Short mmCIF file of C-alpha atoms in Angstrom, two decimals:
data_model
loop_
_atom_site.label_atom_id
_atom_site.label_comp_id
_atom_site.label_asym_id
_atom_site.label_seq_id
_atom_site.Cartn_x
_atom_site.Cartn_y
_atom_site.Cartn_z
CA UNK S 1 48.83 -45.96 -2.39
CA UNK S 2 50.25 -43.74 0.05
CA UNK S 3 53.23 -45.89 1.40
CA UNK S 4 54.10 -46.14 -2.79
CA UNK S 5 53.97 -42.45 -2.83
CA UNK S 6 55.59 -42.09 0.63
CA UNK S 7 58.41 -44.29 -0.85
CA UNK S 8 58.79 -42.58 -4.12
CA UNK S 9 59.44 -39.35 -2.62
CA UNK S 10 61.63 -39.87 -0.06
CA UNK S 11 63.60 -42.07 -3.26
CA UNK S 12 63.85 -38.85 -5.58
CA UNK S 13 64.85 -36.24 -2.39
CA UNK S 14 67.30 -39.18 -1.30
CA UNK S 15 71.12 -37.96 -2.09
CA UNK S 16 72.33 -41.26 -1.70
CA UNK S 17 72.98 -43.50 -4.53
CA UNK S 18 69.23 -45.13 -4.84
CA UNK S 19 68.76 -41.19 -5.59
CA UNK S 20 71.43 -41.07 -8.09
CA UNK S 21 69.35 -43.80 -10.33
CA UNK S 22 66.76 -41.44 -10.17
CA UNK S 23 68.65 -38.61 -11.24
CA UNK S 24 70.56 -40.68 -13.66
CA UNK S 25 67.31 -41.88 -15.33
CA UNK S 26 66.10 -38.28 -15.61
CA UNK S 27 69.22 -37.19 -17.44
CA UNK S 28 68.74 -40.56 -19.56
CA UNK S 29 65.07 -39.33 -20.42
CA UNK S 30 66.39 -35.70 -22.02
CA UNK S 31 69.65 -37.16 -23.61
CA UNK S 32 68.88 -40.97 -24.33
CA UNK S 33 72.40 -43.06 -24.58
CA UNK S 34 70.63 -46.53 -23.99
CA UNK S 35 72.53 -47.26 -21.05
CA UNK S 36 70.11 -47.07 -18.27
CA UNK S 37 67.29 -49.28 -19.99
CA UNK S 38 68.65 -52.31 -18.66
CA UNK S 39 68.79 -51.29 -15.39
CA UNK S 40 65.37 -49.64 -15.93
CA UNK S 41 63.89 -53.12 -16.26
CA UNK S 42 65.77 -54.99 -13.67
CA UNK S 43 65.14 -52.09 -11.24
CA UNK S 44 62.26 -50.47 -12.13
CA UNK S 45 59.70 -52.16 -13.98
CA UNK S 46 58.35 -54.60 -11.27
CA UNK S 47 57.50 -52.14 -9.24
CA UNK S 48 56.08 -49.92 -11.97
CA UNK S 49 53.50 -53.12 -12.89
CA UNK S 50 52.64 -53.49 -9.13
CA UNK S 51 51.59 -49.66 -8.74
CA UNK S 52 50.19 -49.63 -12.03
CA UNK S 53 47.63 -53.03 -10.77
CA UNK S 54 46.94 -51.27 -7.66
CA UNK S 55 45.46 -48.06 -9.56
CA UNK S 56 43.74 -50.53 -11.37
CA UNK S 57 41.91 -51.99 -8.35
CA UNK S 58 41.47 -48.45 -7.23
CA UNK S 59 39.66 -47.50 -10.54
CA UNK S 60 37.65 -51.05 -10.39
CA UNK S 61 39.06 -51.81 -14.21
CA UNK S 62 39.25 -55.28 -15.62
CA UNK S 63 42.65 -54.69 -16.99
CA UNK S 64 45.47 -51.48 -17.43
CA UNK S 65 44.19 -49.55 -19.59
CA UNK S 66 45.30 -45.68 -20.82
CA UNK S 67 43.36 -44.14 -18.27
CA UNK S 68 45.26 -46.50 -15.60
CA UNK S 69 48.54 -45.61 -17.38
CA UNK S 70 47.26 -41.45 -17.54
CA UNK S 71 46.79 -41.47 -13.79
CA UNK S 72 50.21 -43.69 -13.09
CA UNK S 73 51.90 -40.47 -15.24
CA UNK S 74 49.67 -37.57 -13.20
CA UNK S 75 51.25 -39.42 -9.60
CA UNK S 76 54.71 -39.99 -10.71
CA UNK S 77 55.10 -36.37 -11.96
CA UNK S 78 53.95 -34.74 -8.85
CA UNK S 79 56.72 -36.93 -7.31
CA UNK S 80 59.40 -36.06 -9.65
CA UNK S 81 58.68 -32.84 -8.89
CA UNK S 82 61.63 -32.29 -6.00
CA UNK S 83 63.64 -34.07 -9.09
CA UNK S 84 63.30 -30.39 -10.48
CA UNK S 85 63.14 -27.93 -7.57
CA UNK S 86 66.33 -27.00 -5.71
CA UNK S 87 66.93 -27.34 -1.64
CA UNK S 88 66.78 -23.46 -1.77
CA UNK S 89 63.60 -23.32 -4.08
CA UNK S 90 62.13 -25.42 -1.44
CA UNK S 91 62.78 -23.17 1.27
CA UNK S 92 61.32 -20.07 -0.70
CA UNK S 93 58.55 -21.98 -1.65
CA UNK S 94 57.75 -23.54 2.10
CA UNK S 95 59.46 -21.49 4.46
CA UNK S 96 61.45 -24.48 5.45
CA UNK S 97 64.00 -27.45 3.85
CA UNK S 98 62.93 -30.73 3.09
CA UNK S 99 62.54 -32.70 6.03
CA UNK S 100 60.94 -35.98 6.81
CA UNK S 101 58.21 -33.86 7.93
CA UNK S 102 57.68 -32.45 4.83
CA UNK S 103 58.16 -35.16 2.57
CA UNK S 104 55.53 -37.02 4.52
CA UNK S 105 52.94 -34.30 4.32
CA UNK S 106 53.63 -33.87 0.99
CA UNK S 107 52.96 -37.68 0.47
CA UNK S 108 49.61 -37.36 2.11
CA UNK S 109 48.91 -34.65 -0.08
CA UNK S 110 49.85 -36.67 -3.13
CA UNK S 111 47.82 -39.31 -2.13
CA UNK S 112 44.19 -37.26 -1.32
CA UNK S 113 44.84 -35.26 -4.24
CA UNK S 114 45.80 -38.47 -6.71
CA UNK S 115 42.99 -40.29 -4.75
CA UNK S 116 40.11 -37.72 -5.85
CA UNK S 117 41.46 -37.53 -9.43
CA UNK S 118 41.51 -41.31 -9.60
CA UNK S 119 38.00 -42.00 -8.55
CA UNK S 120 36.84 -38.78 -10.82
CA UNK S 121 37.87 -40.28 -13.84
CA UNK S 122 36.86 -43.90 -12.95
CA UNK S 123 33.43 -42.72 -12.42
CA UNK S 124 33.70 -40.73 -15.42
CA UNK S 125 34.13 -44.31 -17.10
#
């Protein structure tokens, strides 16, 4: 779980053109044209089943289910996050840009706090 997080991150701070899809996609979402969905499931979608079947094994579930899907959504959108927040809202928020520092503490933090959630609402059943 945390190299997928790891990954994702460093994908949606990337300013290269991997990070433009990501970007691109995000402007796709708010104005749809159709364009991008293509791509989308060339791209994106075998991935997206692979992280999906690993929070299933994490949550012990016989298949994806909503929950499975809920938790996917709760991960991705603390990712997307630096989608939404500036290099200089960074700094003000940390004291300090975006390094691979950062971005890999950040992952680690995404990945105990995702972790806990996770398992809470597995055992919840």
């Amino acid at each position: 779980l945390q190299d997928y997080i790891h990954t994702l991150i460093e994908n949606f701070a990337e300013k290269s053109s991997r990070g433009y899809f990501t970007r691109l996609y995000l402007m796709e979402m708010a104005n749809p044209t159709g364009l991008v969905k293509e791509k989308w499931k060339k791209l994106i979608e075998p991935r997206r089943q692979k992280f999906l079947k690993l929070i299933q094994a994490i949550m012990k579930k016989e298949h994806v289910d909503e929950d499975v899907i809920f938790c996917e959504m709760s991960i991705m959108s603390q990712c997307r996050a630096l989608l939404t927040v500036g290099p200089t809202d960074i700094v003000h928020l940390l004291g300090r840009p975006l390094s691979p520092e950062v971005i890999h503490r950040l992952a680690n933090h995404i990945t105990r706090f995702s972790l806990a959630g996770i398992r809470a609402i597995a055992q919840k059943g």
